[in-house]
CSV table of C-alpha atoms in Angstrom, one decimal:
chain,number,residue,atom,x,y,z
A,1,MET,CA,85.2,98.4,156.7
A,2,PHE,CA,84.5,96.0,153.7
A,3,GLU,CA,82.6,93.6,155.6
A,4,ASN,CA,79.3,94.3,154.0
A,5,ILE,CA,80.6,94.4,150.4
A,6,LEU,CA,82.4,90.9,150.9
A,7,ASN,CA,79.0,89.5,152.1
A,8,LEU,CA,77.4,90.9,149.0
A,9,ILE,CA,80.2,89.4,146.8
A,10,LYS,CA,79.7,86.1,148.7
A,11,GLU,CA,76.0,86.2,148.3
A,12,TYR,CA,75.7,86.7,144.7
A,13,ASP,CA,76.8,84.3,142.0
A,14,THR,CA,77.0,86.9,139.4
A,15,ILE,CA,79.0,90.2,139.7
A,16,ILE,CA,79.4,93.1,137.3
A,17,ILE,CA,82.2,95.6,137.7
A,18,HIS,CA,81.6,99.0,136.4
A,19,ARG,CA,83.9,102.3,136.8
A,20,HIS,CA,84.2,105.7,135.2
A,21,THR,CA,83.8,106.6,131.4
A,22,LYS,CA,87.3,107.3,129.7
A,23,PRO,CA,89.2,105.0,132.1
A,24,ASP,CA,92.4,105.8,133.2
A,25,GLY,CA,95.0,103.4,134.6
A,26,ASP,CA,93.3,103.6,138.3
A,27,ALA,CA,89.8,102.8,137.0
A,28,LEU,CA,90.9,99.9,134.7
A,29,GLY,CA,93.4,98.4,137.2
A,30,SER,CA,90.7,98.5,140.1
A,31,GLN,CA,88.3,97.0,137.5
A,32,VAL,CA,90.5,94.1,136.5
A,33,GLY,CA,92.2,93.8,140.0
A,34,LEU,CA,88.8,93.3,141.6
A,35,LYS,CA,87.7,90.8,138.9
A,36,CYS,CA,90.8,88.7,139.7
A,37,ILE,CA,90.3,88.9,143.3
A,38,ILE,CA,86.7,87.5,143.0
A,39,GLU,CA,87.9,84.9,140.7
A,40,GLU,CA,90.7,83.6,142.8
A,41,ASN,CA,89.0,83.6,145.8
A,42,PHE,CA,85.2,82.4,144.6
A,43,PRO,CA,86.2,80.4,141.4
A,44,GLN,CA,82.4,79.5,141.1
A,45,LYS,CA,81.2,83.4,140.4
A,46,LYS,CA,80.5,84.7,137.0
A,47,VAL,CA,82.3,88.0,136.8
A,48,TYR,CA,82.0,90.7,134.2
A,49,MET,CA,83.6,94.1,133.7
A,50,VAL,CA,81.7,96.5,131.4
A,51,GLY,CA,82.2,100.1,130.2
A,52,ASP,CA,84.0,101.7,127.6
A,53,MET,CA,87.6,100.8,126.6
A,54,THR,CA,90.7,103.0,125.6
A,55,GLU,CA,93.7,101.4,123.8
A,56,ARG,CA,96.2,103.5,126.1
A,57,TYR,CA,95.6,101.0,129.0
A,58,PHE,CA,94.4,98.0,127.0
A,59,PHE,CA,97.3,96.0,128.2
A,60,ILE,CA,95.8,96.1,131.7
A,61,ALA,CA,92.5,94.3,130.8
A,62,GLY,CA,94.2,92.2,128.4
A,63,ARG,CA,91.0,92.0,126.2
A,64,PRO,CA,88.0,94.1,125.6
A,65,MET,CA,85.3,94.7,128.0
A,66,ASP,CA,82.5,92.1,128.4
A,67,ASP,CA,79.5,92.5,126.1
A,68,ILE,CA,76.4,91.3,128.2
A,69,ASP,CA,72.8,91.6,127.8
A,70,ASP,CA,70.4,93.3,130.0
A,71,SER,CA,69.2,90.0,131.6
A,72,ILE,CA,72.4,89.1,133.1
A,73,TYR,CA,71.6,92.1,135.8
A,74,GLU,CA,68.7,90.2,137.2
A,75,ASN,CA,69.7,88.6,140.2
A,76,ALA,CA,73.2,90.1,140.2
A,77,LEU,CA,75.5,92.4,142.1
A,78,ALA,CA,77.1,95.6,140.4
A,79,ILE,CA,80.0,97.0,141.8
A,80,VAL,CA,80.9,100.2,140.8
A,81,LEU,CA,84.7,101.6,141.3
A,82,ASP,CA,86.6,104.7,141.0
A,83,THR,CA,83.6,107.0,140.4
A,84,SER,CA,82.2,110.2,142.8
A,85,ALA,CA,79.0,110.9,140.7
A,86,THR,CA,76.5,108.8,138.6
A,87,HIS,CA,77.1,110.7,135.5
A,88,LEU,CA,80.5,109.6,135.0
A,89,ILE,CA,79.6,105.8,135.6
A,90,SER,CA,80.4,103.9,132.2
A,91,ASP,CA,77.2,101.9,131.5
A,92,GLU,CA,74.3,103.1,133.5
A,93,ARG,CA,72.7,99.5,133.7
A,94,TYR,CA,74.4,98.9,137.1
A,95,LYS,CA,71.1,100.3,138.0
A,96,LYS,CA,69.4,97.1,137.0
A,97,ALA,CA,71.3,95.2,139.4
A,98,SER,CA,69.5,93.5,142.4
A,99,ALA,CA,71.9,94.8,144.6
A,100,THR,CA,74.8,97.8,144.1
A,101,ALA,CA,78.0,98.5,145.8
A,102,ARG,CA,80.7,101.2,145.4
A,103,ILE,CA,84.1,101.5,146.3
A,104,ASP,CA,86.0,104.8,145.8
A,105,HIS,CA,88.8,107.1,147.0
A,106,HIS,CA,87.2,110.5,145.5
A,107,LEU,CA,85.4,113.2,147.7
A,108,PHE,CA,82.0,112.1,148.1
A,109,VAL,CA,79.6,113.8,145.7
A,110,GLU,CA,76.4,111.9,146.2
A,111,LYS,CA,75.2,108.4,147.2
A,112,ILE,CA,75.6,106.1,144.1
A,113,CYS,CA,74.8,102.3,145.7
A,114,ASP,CA,73.2,100.4,148.5
A,115,GLU,CA,76.6,99.5,150.0
A,116,GLU,CA,79.3,102.2,149.9
A,117,VAL,CA,82.9,102.5,150.9
A,118,VAL,CA,84.6,105.9,150.1
A,119,ASP,CA,87.7,106.8,151.8
A,120,THR,CA,89.5,109.6,150.6
A,121,SER,CA,92.7,108.9,152.6
A,122,PHE,CA,94.1,106.4,149.5
A,123,GLU,CA,95.8,107.7,146.6
A,124,SER,CA,93.9,105.6,144.0
A,125,CYS,CA,90.8,103.4,143.8
A,126,CYS,CA,93.5,100.3,143.3
A,127,GLY,CA,95.1,100.8,147.0
A,128,LEU,CA,91.7,100.8,148.5
A,129,ILE,CA,90.9,97.5,146.6
A,130,THR,CA,94.5,96.2,147.6
A,131,TYR,CA,93.5,97.2,151.1
A,132,PHE,CA,90.2,95.5,150.7
A,133,CYS,CA,92.0,92.3,149.6
A,134,LYS,CA,94.5,92.3,152.7
A,135,GLU,CA,91.8,93.3,155.4
A,136,GLN,CA,89.4,90.5,154.2
A,137,GLY,CA,92.5,87.9,154.0
A,138,LEU,CA,92.0,87.2,150.3
A,139,SER,CA,94.3,85.7,147.7
A,140,LEU,CA,95.7,87.8,145.1
A,141,SER,CA,97.0,86.6,141.8
A,142,SER,CA,100.2,87.7,140.2
A,143,ALA,CA,97.5,89.3,137.2
A,144,GLY,CA,95.8,90.9,139.7
A,145,ALA,CA,98.6,92.3,141.6
A,146,THR,CA,100.1,93.8,138.3
A,147,ALA,CA,96.7,95.5,137.4
A,148,LEU,CA,96.4,97.1,140.9
A,149,TYR,CA,99.8,98.2,141.1
A,150,THR,CA,99.6,99.8,137.4
A,151,GLY,CA,96.4,101.6,138.7
A,152,MET,CA,98.4,103.1,142.0
A,153,VAL,CA,101.2,104.2,140.1
A,154,THR,CA,99.5,106.0,137.3
A,155,ASP,CA,96.8,107.7,139.2
């Protein structure tokens, strides 16, 4: 199910993670959780999280979103999480990336990225990211698990 996305993660040295605007616990939890998974299993990668922020769930991210230059998107993979439509994506610069991927649990509205995994049988995007981690045999840190759990119980 996730083989193509994992291959993209392995291929690119720079990964930028996006999600929907006005983030809830699931959007931020999946974003932070995926970043933790990538950093834990591929420590040589540069991983950024972008988008607007909300104080309510600041504890999940533990810090503000990354403020990156447009040039970072050159030769980068952009991953869009927890979003069913392009107009909902926080920071449309994902389109500048060399490759794009989406992981989402909402009903399919439109094709957004080059590679997509959309599975509505999951209660949250965090549940889908957790399944990705387990299915691909990847390690998960305590911080990543906490972010993913928080998203699951708040969605």
